[in-house]
GROMACS .gro file of C-alpha atoms in nm:
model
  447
    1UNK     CA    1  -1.490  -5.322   0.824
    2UNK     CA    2  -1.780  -5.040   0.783
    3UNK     CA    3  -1.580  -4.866   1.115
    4UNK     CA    4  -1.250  -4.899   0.970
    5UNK     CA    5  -1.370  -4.743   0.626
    6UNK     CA    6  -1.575  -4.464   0.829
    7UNK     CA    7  -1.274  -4.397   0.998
    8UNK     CA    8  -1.035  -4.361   0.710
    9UNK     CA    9  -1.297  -4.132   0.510
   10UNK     CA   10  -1.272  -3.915   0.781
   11UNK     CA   11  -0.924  -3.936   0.844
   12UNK     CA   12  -0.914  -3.793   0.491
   13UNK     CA   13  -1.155  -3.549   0.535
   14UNK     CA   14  -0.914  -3.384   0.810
   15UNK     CA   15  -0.661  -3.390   0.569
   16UNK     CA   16  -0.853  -3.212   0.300
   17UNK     CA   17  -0.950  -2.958   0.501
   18UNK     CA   18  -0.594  -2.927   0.659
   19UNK     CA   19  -0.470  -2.847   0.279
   20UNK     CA   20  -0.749  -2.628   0.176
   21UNK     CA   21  -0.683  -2.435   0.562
   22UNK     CA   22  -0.332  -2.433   0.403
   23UNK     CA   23  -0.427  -2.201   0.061
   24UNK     CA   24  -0.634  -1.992   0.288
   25UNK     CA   25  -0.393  -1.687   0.294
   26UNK     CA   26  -0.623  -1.479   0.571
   27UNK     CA   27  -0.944  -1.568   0.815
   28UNK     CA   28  -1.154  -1.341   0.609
   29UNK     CA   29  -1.102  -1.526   0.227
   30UNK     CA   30  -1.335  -1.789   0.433
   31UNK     CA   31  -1.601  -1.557   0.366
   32UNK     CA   32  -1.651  -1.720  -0.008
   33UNK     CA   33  -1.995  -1.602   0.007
   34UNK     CA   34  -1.898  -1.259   0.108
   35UNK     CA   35  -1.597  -1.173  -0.159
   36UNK     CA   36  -1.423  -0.849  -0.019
   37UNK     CA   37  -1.468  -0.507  -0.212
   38UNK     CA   38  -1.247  -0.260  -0.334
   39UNK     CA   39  -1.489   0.020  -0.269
   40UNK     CA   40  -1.306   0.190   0.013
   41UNK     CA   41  -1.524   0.467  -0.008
   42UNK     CA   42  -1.641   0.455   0.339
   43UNK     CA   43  -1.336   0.350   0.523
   44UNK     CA   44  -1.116   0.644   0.387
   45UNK     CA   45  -1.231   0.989   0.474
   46UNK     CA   46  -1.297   1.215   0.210
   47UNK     CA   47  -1.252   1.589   0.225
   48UNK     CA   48  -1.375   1.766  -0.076
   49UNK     CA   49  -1.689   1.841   0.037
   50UNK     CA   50  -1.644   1.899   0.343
   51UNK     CA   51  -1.577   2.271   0.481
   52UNK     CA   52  -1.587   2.436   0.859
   53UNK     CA   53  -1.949   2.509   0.942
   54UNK     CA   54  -1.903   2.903   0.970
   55UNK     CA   55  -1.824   2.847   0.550
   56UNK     CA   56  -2.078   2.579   0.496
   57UNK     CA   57  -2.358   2.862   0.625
   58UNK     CA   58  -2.223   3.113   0.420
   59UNK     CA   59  -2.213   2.908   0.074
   60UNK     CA   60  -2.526   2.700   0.157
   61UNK     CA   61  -2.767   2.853  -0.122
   62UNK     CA   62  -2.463   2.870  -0.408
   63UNK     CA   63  -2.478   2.544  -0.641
   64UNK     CA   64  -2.257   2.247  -0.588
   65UNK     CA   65  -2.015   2.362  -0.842
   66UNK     CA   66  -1.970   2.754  -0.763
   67UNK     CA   67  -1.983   2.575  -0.346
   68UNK     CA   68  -1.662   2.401  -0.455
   69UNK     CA   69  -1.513   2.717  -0.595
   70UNK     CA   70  -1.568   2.869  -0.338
   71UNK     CA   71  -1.449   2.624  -0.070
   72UNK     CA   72  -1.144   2.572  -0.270
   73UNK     CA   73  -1.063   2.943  -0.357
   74UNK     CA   74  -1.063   3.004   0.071
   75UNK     CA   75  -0.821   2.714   0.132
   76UNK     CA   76  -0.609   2.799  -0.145
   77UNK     CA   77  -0.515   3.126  -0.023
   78UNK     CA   78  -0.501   2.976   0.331
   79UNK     CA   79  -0.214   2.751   0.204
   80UNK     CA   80  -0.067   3.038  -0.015
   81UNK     CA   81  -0.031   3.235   0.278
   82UNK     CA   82   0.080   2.977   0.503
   83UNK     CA   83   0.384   2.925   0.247
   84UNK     CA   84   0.484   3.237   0.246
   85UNK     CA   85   0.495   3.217   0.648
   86UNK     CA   86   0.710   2.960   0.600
   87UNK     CA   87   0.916   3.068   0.356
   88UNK     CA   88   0.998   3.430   0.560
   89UNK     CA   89   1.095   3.201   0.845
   90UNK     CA   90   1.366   3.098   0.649
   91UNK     CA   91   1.545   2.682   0.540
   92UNK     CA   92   1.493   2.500   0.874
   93UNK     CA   93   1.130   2.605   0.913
   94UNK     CA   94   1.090   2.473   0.507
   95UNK     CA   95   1.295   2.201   0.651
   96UNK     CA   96   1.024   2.103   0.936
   97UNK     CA   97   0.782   2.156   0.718
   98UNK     CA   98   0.875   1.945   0.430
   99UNK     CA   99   0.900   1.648   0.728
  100UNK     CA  100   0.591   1.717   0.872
  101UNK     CA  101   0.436   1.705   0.505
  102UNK     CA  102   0.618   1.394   0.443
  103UNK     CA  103   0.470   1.233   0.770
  104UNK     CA  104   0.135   1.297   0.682
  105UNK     CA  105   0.147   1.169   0.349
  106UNK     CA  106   0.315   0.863   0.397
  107UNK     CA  107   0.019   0.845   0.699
  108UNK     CA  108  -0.219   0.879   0.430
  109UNK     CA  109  -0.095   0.595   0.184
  110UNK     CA  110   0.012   0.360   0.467
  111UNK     CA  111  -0.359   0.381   0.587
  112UNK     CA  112  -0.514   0.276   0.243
  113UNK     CA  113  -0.282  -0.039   0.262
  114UNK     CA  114  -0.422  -0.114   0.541
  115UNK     CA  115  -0.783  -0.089   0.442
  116UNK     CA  116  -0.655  -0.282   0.087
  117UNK     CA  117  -0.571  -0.620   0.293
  118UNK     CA  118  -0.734  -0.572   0.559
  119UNK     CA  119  -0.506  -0.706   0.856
  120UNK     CA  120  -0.671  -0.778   1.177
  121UNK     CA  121  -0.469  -0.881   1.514
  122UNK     CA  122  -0.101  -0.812   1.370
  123UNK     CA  123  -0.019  -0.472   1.568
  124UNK     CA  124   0.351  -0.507   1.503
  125UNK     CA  125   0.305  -0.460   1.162
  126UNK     CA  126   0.182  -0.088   1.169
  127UNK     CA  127   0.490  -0.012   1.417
  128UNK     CA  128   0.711  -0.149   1.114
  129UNK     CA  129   0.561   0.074   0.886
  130UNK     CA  130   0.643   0.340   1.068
  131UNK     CA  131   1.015   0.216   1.208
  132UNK     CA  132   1.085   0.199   0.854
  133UNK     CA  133   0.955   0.520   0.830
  134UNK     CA  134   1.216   0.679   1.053
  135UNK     CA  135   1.523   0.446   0.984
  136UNK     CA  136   1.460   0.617   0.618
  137UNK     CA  137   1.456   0.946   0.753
  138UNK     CA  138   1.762   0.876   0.937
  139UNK     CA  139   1.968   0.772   0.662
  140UNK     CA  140   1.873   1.024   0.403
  141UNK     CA  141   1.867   1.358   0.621
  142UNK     CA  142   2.176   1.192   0.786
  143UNK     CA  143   2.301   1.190   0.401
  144UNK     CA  144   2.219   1.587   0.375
  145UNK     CA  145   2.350   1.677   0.710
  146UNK     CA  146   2.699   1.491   0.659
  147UNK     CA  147   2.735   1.647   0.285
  148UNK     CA  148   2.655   2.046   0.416
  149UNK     CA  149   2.745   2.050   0.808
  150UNK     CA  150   3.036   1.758   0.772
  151UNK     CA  151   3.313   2.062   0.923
  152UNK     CA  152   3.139   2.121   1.223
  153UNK     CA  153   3.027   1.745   1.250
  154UNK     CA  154   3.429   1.682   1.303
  155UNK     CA  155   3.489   1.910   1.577
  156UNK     CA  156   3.279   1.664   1.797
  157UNK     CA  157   3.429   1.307   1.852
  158UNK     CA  158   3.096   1.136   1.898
  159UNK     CA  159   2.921   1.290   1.606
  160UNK     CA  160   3.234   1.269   1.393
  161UNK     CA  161   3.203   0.844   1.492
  162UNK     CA  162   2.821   0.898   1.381
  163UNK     CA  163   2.945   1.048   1.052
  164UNK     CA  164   3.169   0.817   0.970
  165UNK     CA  165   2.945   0.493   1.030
  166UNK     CA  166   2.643   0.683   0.890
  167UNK     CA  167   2.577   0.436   0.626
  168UNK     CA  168   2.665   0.161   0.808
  169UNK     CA  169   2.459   0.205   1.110
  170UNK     CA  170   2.160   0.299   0.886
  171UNK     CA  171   2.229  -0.077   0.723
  172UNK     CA  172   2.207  -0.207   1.052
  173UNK     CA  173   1.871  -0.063   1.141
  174UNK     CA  174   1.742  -0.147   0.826
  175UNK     CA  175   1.836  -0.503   0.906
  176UNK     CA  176   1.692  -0.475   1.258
  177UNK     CA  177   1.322  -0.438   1.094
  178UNK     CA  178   1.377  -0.702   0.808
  179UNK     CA  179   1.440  -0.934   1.072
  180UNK     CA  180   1.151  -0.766   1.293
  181UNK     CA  181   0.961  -0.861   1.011
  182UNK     CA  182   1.028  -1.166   0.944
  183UNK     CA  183   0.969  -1.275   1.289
  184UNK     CA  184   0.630  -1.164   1.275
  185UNK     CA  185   0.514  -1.332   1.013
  186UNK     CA  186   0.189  -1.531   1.070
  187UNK     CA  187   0.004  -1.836   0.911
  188UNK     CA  188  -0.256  -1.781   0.687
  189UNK     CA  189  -0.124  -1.429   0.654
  190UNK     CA  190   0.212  -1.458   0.474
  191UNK     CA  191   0.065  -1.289   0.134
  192UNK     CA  192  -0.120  -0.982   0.303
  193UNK     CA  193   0.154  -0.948   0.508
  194UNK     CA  194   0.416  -0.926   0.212
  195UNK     CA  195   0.185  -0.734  -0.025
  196UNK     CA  196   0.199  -0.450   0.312
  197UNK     CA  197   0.613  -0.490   0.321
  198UNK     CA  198   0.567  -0.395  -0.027
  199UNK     CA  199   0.315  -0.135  -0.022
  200UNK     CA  200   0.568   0.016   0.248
  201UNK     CA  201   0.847   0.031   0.091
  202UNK     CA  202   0.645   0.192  -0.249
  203UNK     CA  203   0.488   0.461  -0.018
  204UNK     CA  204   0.894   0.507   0.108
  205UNK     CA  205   1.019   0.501  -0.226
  206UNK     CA  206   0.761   0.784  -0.335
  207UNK     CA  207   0.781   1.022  -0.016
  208UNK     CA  208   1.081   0.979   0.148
  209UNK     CA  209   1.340   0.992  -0.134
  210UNK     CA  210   1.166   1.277  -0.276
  211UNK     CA  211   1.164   1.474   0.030
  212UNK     CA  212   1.495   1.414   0.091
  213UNK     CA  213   1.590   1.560  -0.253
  214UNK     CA  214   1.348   1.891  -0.141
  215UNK     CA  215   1.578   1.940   0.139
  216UNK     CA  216   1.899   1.893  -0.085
  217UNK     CA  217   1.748   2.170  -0.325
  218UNK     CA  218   1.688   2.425  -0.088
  219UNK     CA  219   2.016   2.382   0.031
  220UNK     CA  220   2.134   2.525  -0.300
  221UNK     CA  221   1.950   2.786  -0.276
  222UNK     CA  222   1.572   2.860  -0.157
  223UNK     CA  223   1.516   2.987  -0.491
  224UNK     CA  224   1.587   2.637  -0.612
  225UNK     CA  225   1.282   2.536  -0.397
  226UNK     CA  226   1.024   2.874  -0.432
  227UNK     CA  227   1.030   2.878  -0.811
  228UNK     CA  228   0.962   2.513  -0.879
  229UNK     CA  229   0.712   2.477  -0.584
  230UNK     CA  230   0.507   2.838  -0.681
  231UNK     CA  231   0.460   2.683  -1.101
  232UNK     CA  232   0.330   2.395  -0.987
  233UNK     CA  233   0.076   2.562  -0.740
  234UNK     CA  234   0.045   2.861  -1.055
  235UNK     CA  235  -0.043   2.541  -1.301
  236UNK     CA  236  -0.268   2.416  -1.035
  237UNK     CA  237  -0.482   2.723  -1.008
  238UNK     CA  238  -0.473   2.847  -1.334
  239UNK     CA  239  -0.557   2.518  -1.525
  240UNK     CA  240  -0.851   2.474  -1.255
  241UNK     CA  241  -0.952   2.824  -1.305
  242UNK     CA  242  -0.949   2.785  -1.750
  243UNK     CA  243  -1.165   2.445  -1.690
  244UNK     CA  244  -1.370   2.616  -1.489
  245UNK     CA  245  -1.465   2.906  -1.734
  246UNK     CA  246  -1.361   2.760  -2.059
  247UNK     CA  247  -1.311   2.383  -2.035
  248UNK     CA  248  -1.510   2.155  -2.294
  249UNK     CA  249  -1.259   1.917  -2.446
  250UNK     CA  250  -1.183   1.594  -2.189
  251UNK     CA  251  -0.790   1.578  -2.154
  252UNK     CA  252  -0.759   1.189  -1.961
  253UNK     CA  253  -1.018   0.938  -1.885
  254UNK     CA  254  -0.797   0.880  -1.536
  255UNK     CA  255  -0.930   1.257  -1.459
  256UNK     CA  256  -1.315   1.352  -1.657
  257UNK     CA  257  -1.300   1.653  -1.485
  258UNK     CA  258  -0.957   1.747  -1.636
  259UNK     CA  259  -0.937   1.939  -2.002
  260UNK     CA  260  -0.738   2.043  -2.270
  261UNK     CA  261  -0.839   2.429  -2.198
  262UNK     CA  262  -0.729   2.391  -1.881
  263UNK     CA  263  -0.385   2.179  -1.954
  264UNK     CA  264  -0.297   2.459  -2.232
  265UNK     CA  265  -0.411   2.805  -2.001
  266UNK     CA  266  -0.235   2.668  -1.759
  267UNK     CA  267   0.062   2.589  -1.871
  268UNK     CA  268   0.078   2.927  -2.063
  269UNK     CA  269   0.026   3.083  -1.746
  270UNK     CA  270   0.325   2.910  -1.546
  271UNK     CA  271   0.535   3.017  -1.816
  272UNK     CA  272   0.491   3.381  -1.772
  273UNK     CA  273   0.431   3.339  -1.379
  274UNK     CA  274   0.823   3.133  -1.355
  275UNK     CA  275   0.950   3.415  -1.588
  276UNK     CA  276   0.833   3.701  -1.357
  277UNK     CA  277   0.888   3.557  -1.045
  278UNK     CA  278   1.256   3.430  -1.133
  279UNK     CA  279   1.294   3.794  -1.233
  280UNK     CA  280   1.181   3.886  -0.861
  281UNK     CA  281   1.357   3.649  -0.662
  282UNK     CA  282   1.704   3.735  -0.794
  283UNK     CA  283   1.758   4.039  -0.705
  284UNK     CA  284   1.766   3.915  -0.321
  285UNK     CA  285   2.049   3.737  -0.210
  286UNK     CA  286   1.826   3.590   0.004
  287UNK     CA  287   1.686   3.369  -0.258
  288UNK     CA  288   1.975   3.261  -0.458
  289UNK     CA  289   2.249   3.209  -0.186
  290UNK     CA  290   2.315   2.847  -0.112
  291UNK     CA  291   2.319   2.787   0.264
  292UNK     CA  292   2.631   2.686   0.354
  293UNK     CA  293   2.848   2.675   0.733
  294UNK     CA  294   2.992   2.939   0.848
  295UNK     CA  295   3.295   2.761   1.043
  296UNK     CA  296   3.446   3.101   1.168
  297UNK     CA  297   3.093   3.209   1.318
  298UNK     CA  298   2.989   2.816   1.412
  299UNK     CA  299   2.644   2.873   1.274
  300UNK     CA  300   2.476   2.829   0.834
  301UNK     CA  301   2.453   3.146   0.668
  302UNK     CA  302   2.325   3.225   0.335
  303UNK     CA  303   2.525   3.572   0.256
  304UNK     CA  304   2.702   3.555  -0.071
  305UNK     CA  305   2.803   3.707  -0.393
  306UNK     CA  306   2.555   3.599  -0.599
  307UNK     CA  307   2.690   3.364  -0.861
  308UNK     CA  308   2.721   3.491  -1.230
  309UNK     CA  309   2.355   3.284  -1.256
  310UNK     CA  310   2.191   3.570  -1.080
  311UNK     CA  311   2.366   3.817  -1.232
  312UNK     CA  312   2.252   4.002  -1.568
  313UNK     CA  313   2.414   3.922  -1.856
  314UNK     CA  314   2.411   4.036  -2.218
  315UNK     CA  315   2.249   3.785  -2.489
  316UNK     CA  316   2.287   3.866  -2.811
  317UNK     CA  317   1.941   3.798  -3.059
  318UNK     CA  318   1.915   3.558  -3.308
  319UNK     CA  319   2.056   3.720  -3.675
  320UNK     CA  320   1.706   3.686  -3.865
  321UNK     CA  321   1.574   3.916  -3.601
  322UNK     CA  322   1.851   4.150  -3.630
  323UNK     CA  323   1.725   4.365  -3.966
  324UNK     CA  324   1.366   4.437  -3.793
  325UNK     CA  325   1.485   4.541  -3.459
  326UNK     CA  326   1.752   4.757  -3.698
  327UNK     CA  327   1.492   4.866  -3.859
  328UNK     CA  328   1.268   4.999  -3.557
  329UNK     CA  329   1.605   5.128  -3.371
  330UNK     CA  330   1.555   4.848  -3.121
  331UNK     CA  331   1.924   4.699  -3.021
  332UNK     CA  332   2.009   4.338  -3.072
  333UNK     CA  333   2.079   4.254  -2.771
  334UNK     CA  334   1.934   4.189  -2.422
  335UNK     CA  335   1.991   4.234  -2.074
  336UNK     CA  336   1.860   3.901  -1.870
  337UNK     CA  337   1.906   3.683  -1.567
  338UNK     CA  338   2.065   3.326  -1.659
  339UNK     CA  339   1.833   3.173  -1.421
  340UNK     CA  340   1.508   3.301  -1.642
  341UNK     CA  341   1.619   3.082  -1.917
  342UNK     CA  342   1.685   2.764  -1.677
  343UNK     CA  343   1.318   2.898  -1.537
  344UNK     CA  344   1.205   2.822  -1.856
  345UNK     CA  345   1.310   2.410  -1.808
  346UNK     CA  346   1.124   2.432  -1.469
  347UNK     CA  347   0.808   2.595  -1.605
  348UNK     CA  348   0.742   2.368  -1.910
  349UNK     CA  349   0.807   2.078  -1.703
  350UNK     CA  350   0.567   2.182  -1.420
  351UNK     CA  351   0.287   2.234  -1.707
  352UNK     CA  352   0.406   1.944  -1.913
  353UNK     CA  353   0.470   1.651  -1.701
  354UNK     CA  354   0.397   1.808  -1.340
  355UNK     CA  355   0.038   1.686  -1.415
  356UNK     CA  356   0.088   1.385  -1.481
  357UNK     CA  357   0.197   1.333  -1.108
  358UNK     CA  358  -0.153   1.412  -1.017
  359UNK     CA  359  -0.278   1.190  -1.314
  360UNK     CA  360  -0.140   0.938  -1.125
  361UNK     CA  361  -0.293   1.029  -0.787
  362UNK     CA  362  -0.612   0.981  -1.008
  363UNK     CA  363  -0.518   0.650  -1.086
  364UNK     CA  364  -0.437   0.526  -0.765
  365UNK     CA  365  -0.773   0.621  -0.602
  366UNK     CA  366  -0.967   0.497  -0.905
  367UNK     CA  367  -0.811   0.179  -0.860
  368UNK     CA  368  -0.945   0.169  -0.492
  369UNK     CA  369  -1.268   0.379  -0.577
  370UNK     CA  370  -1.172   0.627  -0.321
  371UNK     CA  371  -1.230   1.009  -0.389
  372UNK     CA  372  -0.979   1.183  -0.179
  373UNK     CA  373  -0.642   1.060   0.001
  374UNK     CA  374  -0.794   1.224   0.328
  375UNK     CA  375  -0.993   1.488   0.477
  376UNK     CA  376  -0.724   1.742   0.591
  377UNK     CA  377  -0.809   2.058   0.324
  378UNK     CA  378  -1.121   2.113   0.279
  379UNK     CA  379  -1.224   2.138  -0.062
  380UNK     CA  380  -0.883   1.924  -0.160
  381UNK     CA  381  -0.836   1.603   0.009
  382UNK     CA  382  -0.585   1.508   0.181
  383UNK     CA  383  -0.211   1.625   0.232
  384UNK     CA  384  -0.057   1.374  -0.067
  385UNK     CA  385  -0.386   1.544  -0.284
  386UNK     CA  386  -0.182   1.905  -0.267
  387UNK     CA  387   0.146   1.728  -0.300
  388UNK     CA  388   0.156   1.417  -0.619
  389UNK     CA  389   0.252   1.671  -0.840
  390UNK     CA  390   0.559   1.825  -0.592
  391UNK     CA  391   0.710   1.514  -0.558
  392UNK     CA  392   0.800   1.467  -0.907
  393UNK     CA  393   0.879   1.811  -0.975
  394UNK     CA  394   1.124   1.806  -0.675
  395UNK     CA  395   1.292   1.549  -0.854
  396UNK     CA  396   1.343   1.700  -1.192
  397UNK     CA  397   1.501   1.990  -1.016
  398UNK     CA  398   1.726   1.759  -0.796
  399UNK     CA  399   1.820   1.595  -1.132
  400UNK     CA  400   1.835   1.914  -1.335
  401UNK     CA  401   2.078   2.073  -1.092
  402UNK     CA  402   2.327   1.771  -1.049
  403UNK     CA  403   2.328   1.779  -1.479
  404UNK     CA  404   2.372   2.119  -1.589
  405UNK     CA  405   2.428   2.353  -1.291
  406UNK     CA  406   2.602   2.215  -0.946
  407UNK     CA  407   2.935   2.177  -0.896
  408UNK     CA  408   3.095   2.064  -0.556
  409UNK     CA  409   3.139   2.323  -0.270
  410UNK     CA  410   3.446   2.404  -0.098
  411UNK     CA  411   3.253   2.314   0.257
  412UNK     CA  412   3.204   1.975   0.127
  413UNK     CA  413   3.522   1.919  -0.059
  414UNK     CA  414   3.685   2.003   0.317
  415UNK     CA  415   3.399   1.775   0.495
  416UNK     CA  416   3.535   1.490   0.280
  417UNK     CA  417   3.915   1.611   0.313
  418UNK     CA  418   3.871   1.600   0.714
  419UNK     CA  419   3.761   1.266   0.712
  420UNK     CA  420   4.099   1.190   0.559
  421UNK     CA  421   4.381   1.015   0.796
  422UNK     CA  422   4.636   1.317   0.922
  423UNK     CA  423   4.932   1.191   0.693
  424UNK     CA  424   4.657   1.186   0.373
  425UNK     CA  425   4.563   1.528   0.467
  426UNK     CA  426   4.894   1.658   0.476
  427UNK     CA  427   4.986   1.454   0.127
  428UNK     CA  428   4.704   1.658  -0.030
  429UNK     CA  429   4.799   2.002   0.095
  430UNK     CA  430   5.155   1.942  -0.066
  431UNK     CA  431   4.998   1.844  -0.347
  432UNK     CA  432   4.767   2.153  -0.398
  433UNK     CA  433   5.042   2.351  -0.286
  434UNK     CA  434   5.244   2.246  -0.562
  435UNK     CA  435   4.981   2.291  -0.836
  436UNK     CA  436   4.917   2.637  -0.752
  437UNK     CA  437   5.268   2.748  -0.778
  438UNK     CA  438   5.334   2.574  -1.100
  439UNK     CA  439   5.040   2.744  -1.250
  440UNK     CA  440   5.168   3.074  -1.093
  441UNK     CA  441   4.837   3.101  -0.834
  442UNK     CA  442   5.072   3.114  -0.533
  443UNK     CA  443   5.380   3.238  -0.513
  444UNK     CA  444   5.642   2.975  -0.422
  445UNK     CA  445   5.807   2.978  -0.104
  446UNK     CA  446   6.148   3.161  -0.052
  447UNK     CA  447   6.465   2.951   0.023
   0.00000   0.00000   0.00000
């Protein structure tokens, strides 16, 4: 009787421990004596302090806080010149770069996920990340490419198939790594491994779309990209530099180092920098031409007449000011750019809610007690360090453009007419045909 009673205790004993096995979500929460830490200090390298060793000799003897000036003043004008190196080598190397940019940060946020739940022995899951990565890429640049190249797409039968399916076979490779996923789902791992398919599709959700909206914006125009990129680097600097000197009033808790000095001089300062430089930039056709394709030449081209937005125009003053410019012989009227006053959106933005991209940023790595996103920039971080507040600004102008500025081009009114079945197309040409005579824009055929 004592056996059978021994036995049945540990019958249930098996069966306890079978059900508490069963709320273990991973092999390490069976560490109950050894809780796992947040700090991820010392998994995720940290580049602030860090400089080449030809620098680190020659600001040895300077105190930490003129060092970091110092360090950061050198790799900001390395980066400031490396834009403009991009910039003079014109869309598709912005283009490259911009992907390459958006590699490395996604990189850098995927990698902190990691070293969050801590996943050991699943390598299919880090070839997910990443083959989500690029069925993203595919469907939004395929997005771009079909809206601006869409005529010379059609002259090809296998890329006008890939044109026409675009969506469709994106959908299918999406579905290819759900199901990827799902298959690779593992016991006592189900809850890290869907807090990672989550912390994917975040990190895709903040790089991806808002790269792809950088490319669609410097398709309208680089100056659509240069202006909105250079106040946000201008706020950068200048708001580090009137902390620096001036700062005394904290701004955030998320960011001590942050101030109100620095928040006002440098938003005052991207102001007058996005005037300026709008001023600059539209006088070049360069700048302001949307890049469109040339289907006579079979190449893009950005040669245009500028639009009346980059033209000077006459604004007339505001009445109350009238009697004292009368009075000092000063006319009451002004000669300006369009685009200066729509700088004016971008630039109190950028100094208004630009930082609150990096606030963010702050956020984020507070929440994981990490200093830096990486150790690519000395004296910054990493690449998504230079880059929270980019993101968001690259949106506003995406946004700001589609509401008060962009209308559809001809290219892309014919990519979508092409697409059309022959008997459609030719329905549509009679129809246009036949609205421009009636409203005497083309002289109607003789009988």
């Amino acid at each position: 009787m004592s056996e059978l009673r021994k036995r049945r205790e540990g019958e249930g004993d098996e069966k306890n421990a079978e059900l508490e096995s069963d709320h273990i979500d991973s092999e390490d929460d069976k560490l109950l004596d050894q809780p796992p830490s947040m700090d991820l200090s010392a998994t995720i390298p940290t580049g602030t302090n860090k400089a080449p060793s030809l620098l680190e000799s020659l600001v040895k003897d300077l105190p930490d806080r003129w060092r970091n000036w110092v360090v950061r003043g050198v790799f900001s004008f390395i980066m400031i010149s490396f834009f403009v190196f991009v910039i003079y080598g014109g869309p598709v190397a912005l283009m490259i770069t911009t992907l390459v940019v958006q590699v490395k940060c996604f990189e850098e946020i995927i990698n902190i996920g990691y070293a969050v739940y801590r996943i050991h022995g699943l390598p299919w899951f880090r070839s997910l990340s990443w083959y989500f990565l690029v069925t993203s890429n595919y469907f939004f640049y395929g997005e771009s490419l079909v809206d601006y190249f869409g005529v010379a797409f059609n002259r090809t039968d296998f890329l006008r198939g890939l044109v026409t399916y675009h969506r469709f076979i994106s959908f299918c490779l999406y579905c290819g790594g759900f199901v990827w996923f799902v298959l690779s789902l593992v016991k006592k791992y189900y809850m890290k491994q869907f807090s990672l398919f989550a912390w994917t599709h975040v990190a895709l959700l903040i790089v991806v779309t808002q790269s792809y909206l950088i490319i669609k914006n410097i398709f309208e125009g680089l100056i659509w990209f240069i202006v909105p990129v250079s106040m946000i680097i201008c706020n950068d600097i200048m708001a580090y530099v009137f902390g620096f000197f001036f700062g005394k009033t904290p701004l955030i808790k998320l960011s001590p180092k942050k101030t109100w000095e620095g928040f006002i001089g440098g938003g005052i300062s991207t102001v007058i920098f996005g005037c300026i430089f709008s001023w600059l930039l539209c006088h070049y056709p360069y700048f302001v031409c949307p890049i469109t394709y040339n289907e006579v030449e079979g190449h893009m081209t950005m040669d245009c007449e500028p639009s009346a937005l980059f033209r000077p125009a006459e604004y007339t003053l505001p009445t109350y000011l009238s009697g004292i410019l009368g009075f000092l012989g000063i006319r009451n009227t002004i000669s300006l750019y369009p685009f200066i006053l729509h700088s004016l959106s971008l630039s109190v933005f950028s100094s208004v809610i630009g930082p609150f991209g990096g606030f963010f940023a702050s956020g984020f790595k507070r929440a994981f007690k990490i200093k830096d996103f990486g150790d690519v920039i000395p004296g910054h971080g990493g690449i998504m360090d230079r880059f929270d507040c980019q993101f968001l600004m690259a949106t506003f102008v995406n946004v700001y453009l589609t509401s008060f500025i962009q209308t559809d081009s001809p290219q892309k009114l014919l990519s979508q007419v092409l697409y059309l079945k022959p008997e459609q197309q030719l329905q549509l040409f009679h129809m246009l045909k036949d609205s421009l005579t009636n409203r005497n824009l083309l002289e109607p055929p003789m009988n």
